[in-house]
CSV table of C-alpha atoms in Angstrom, one decimal:
chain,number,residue,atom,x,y,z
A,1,UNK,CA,69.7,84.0,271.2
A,2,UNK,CA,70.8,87.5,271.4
A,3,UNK,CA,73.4,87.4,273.8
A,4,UNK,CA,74.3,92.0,273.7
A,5,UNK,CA,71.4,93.5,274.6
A,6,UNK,CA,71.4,97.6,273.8
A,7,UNK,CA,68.8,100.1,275.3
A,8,UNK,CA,66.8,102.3,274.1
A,9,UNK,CA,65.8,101.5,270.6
A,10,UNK,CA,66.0,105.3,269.6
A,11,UNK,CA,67.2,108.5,271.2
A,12,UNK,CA,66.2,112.2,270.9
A,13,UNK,CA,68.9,114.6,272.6
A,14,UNK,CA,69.2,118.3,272.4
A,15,UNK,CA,72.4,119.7,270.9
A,16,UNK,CA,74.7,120.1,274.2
A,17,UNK,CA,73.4,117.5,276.1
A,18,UNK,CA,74.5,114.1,277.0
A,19,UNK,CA,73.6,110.7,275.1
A,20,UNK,CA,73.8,107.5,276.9
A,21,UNK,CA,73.2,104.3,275.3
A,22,UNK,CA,73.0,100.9,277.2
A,23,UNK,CA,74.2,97.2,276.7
A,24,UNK,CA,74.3,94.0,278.5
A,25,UNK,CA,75.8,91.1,278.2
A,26,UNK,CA,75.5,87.5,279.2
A,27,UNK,CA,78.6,85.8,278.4
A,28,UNK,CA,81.4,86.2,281.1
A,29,UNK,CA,84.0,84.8,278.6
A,30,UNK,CA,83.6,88.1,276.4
A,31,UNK,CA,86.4,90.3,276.7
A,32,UNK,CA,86.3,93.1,274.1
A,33,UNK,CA,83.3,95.7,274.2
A,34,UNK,CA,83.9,98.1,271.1
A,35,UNK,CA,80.9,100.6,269.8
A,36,UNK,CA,80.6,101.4,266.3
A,37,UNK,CA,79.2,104.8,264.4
A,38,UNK,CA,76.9,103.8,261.1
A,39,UNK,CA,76.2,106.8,259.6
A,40,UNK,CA,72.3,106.5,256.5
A,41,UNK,CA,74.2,104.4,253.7
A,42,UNK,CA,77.9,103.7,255.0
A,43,UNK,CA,78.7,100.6,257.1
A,44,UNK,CA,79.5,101.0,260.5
A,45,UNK,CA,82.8,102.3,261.7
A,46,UNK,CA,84.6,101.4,265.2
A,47,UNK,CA,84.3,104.4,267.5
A,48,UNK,CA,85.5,103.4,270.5
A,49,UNK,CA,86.4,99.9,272.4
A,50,UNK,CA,87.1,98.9,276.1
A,51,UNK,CA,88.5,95.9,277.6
A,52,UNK,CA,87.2,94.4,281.1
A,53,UNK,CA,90.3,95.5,282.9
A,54,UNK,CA,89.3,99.0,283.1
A,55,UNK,CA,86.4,100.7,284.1
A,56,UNK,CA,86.2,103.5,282.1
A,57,UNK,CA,87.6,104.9,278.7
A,58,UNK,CA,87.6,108.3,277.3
A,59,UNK,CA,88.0,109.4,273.9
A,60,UNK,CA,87.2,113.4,273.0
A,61,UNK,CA,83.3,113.5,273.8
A,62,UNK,CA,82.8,110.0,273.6
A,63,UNK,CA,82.7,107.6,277.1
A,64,UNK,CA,82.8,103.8,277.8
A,65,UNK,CA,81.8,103.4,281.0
A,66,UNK,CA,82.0,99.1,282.2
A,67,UNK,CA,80.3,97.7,285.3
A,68,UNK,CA,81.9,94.2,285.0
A,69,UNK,CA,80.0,92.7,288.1
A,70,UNK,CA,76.5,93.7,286.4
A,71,UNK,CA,78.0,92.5,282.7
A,72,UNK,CA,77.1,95.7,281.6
A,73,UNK,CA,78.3,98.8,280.2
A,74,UNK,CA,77.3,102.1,278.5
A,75,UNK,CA,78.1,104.8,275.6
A,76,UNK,CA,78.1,108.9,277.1
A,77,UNK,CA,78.6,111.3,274.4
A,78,UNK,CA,79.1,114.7,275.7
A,79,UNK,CA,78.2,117.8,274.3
A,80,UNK,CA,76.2,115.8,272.1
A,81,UNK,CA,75.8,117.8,268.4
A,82,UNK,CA,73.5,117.4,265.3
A,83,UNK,CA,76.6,115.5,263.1
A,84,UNK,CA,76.5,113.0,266.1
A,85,UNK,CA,73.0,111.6,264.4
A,86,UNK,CA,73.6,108.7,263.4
A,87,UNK,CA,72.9,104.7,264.5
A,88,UNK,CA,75.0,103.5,267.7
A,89,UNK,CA,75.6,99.7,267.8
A,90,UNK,CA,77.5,98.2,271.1
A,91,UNK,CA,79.2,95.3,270.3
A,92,UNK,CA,81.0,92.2,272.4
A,93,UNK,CA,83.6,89.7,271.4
A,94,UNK,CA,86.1,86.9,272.1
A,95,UNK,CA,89.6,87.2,272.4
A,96,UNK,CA,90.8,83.4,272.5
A,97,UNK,CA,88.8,80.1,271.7
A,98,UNK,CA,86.7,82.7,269.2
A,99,UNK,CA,86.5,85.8,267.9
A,100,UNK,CA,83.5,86.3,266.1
A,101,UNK,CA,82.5,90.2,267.5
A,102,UNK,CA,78.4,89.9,268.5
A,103,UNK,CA,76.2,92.8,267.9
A,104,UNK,CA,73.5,94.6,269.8
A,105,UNK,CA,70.4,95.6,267.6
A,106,UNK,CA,71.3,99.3,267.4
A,107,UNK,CA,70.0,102.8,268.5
A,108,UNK,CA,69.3,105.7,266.5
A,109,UNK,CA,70.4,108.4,267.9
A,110,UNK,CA,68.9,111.9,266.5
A,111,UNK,CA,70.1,115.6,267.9
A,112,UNK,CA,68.0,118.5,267.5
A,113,UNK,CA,69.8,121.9,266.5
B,1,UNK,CA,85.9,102.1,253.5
B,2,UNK,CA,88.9,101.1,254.1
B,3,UNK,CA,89.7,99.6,250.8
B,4,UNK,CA,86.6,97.5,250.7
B,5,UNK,CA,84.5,97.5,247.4
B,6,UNK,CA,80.9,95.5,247.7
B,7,UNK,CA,79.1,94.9,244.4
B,8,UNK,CA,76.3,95.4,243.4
B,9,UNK,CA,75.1,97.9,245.6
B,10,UNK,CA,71.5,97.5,245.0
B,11,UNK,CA,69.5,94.2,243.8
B,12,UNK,CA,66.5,93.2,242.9
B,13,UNK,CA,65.4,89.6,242.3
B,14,UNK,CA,62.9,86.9,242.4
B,15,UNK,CA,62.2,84.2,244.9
B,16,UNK,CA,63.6,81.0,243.8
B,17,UNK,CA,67.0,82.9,241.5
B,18,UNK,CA,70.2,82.5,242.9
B,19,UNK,CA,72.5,86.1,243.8
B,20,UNK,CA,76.0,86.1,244.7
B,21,UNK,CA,77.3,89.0,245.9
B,22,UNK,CA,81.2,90.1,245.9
B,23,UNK,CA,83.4,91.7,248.4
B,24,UNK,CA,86.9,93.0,247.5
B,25,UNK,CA,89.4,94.0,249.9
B,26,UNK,CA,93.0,96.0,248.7
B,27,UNK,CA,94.3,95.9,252.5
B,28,UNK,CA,95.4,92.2,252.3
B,29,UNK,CA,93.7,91.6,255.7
B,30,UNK,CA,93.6,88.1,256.6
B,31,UNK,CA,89.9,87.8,257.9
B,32,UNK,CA,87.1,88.2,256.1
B,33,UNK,CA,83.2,88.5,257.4
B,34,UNK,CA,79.7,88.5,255.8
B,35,UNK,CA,77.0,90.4,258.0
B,36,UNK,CA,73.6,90.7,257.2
B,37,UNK,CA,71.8,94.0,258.8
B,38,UNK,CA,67.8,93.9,259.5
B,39,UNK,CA,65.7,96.2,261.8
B,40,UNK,CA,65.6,94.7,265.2
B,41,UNK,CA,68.5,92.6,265.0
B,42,UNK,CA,72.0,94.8,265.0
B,43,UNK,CA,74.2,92.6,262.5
B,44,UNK,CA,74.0,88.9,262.6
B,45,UNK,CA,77.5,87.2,261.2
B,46,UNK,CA,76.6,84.5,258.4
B,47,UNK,CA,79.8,83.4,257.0
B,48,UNK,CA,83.5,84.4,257.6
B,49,UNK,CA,86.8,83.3,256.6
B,50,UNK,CA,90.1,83.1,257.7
B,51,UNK,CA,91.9,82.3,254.6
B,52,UNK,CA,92.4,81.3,251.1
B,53,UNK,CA,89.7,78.7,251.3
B,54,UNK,CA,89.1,78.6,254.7
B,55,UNK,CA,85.5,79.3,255.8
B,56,UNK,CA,83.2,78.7,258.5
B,57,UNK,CA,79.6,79.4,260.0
B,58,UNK,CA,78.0,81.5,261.8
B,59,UNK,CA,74.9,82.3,263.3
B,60,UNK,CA,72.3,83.0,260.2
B,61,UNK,CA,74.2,80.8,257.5
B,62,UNK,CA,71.2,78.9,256.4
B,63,UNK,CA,70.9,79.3,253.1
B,64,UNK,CA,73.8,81.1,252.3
B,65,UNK,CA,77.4,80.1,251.0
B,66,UNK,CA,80.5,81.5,250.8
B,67,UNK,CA,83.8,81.5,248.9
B,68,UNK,CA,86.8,82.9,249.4
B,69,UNK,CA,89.7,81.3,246.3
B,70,UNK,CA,92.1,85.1,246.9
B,71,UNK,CA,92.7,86.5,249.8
B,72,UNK,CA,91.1,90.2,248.5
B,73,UNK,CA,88.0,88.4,247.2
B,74,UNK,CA,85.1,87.2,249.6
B,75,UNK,CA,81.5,86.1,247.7
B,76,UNK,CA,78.5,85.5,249.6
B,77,UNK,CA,76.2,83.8,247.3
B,78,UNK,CA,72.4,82.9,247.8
B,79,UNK,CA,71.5,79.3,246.2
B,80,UNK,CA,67.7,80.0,246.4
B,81,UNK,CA,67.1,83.5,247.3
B,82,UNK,CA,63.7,84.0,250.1
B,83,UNK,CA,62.0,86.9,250.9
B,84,UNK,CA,63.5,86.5,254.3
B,85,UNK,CA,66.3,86.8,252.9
B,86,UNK,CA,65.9,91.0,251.8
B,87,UNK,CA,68.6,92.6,253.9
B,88,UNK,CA,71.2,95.0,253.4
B,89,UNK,CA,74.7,92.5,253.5
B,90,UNK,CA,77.7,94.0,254.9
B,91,UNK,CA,81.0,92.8,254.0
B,92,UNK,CA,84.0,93.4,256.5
B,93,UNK,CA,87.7,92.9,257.1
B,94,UNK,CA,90.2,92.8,260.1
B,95,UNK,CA,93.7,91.7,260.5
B,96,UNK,CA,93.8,90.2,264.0
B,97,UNK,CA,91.5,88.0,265.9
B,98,UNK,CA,92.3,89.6,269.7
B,99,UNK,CA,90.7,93.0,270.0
B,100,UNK,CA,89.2,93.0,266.5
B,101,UNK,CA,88.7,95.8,264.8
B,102,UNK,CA,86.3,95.7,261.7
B,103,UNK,CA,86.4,97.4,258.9
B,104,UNK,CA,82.8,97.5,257.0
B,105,UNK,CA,82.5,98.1,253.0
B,106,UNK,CA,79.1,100.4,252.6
B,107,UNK,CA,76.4,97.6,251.9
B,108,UNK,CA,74.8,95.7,249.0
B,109,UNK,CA,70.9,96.3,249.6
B,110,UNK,CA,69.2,92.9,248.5
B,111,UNK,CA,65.5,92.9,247.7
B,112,UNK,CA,63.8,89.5,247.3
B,113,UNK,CA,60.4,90.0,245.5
């Protein structure tokens, strides 16, 4: 049962414009939503992470943005750029009483120069 | 990666020959993960540990086993390797259980023939 469900499956975004990936979730009890970078032949790295409390988190280019109402919330990179290609996985995960982090399924993100 | 060495990198094998594959960590985290990563599916967690010798499920361990007898040393080891079972396996490491962070070694691409 998938229970992080991330939209679209791929992305193609001109070099200045703005990415946005989606994800949903389905179990309330979640209460960590970090995205991680994978990059052709590396494992993924953490990027960015957001907790329920807030509605929004900023880093640089990158954006968390969390509806917690509709158990859902997105990735907005900004200015998106060529060395930003590279697969996009949302991600959801248990504080207390489990923390095994669940996955979405990914989207590859490609910007054209 | 973050101190994290997966070997081999690449394998090939036959249906039916059993694989282990190694994960060594020089951080001295505390948790340990195996993730498998497959086209469609994000990464699905099949075994993790939180300890010397302490190891659990989790949600694709069917067929797979783990061991953990150091706290740097993690093996994931196939009894009966399947077709089903070509994947590229991640190995990862974090040092707390609220808000976890994972740190991913680069992969072991597994080919079941």
């Amino acid at each position: 049962q998938q229970q992080v469900k991330q939209s679209p499956q791929s992305l193609i975004v001109q070099k200045g414009g703005i990415s946005i990936i989606n994800c949903a979730y389905e179990n309330t009890a979640f209460d960590y939503f970090p995205w991680y970078q994978q990059f052709p032949g590396k494992g993924p790295a953490l990027l960015i992470a957001i907790r329920p409390d807030v509605s929004e988190k900023k880093e640089g280019r990158f954006t968390i943005s969390f509806n917690k109402s509709a158990k859902q919330f997105s990735l907005h990179i900004m200015d998106s750029q060529p060395g930003d290609s590279a697969t996009y996985f949302c991600a959801a995960s248990k504080g207390t009483g489990g923390f095994k982090t669940i996955f979405g399924a990914g989207t590859r993100l490609f910007v054209k120069a | 990666d973050a101190g994290i060495t997966q070997s081999p990198r690449h394998k090939v094998t036959e249906t039916g020959t059993p694989v282990t594959l190694r994960c060594h960590q020089t951080e001295n985290h505390r948790y340990m993960y195996w993730y498998r990563q497959d086209p469609g599916h994000g990464l699905r967690l099949i075994h993790y540990s939180y300890g010397v010798k302490d190891t659990d499920k989790g949600e694709v361990s069917d067929g797979y086993s783990v061991s953990r007898s150091k706290t740097e040393d993690f093996l994931l080891t196939l009894e009966s390797a399947t077709s089903s079972q070509t994947s590229v396996y991640f190995c990862a490491i974090s040092d707390r259980i609220r808000d976890e962070k994972l740190f991913f070694g680069s992969g072991t691409q597994l080919s079941v023939l």
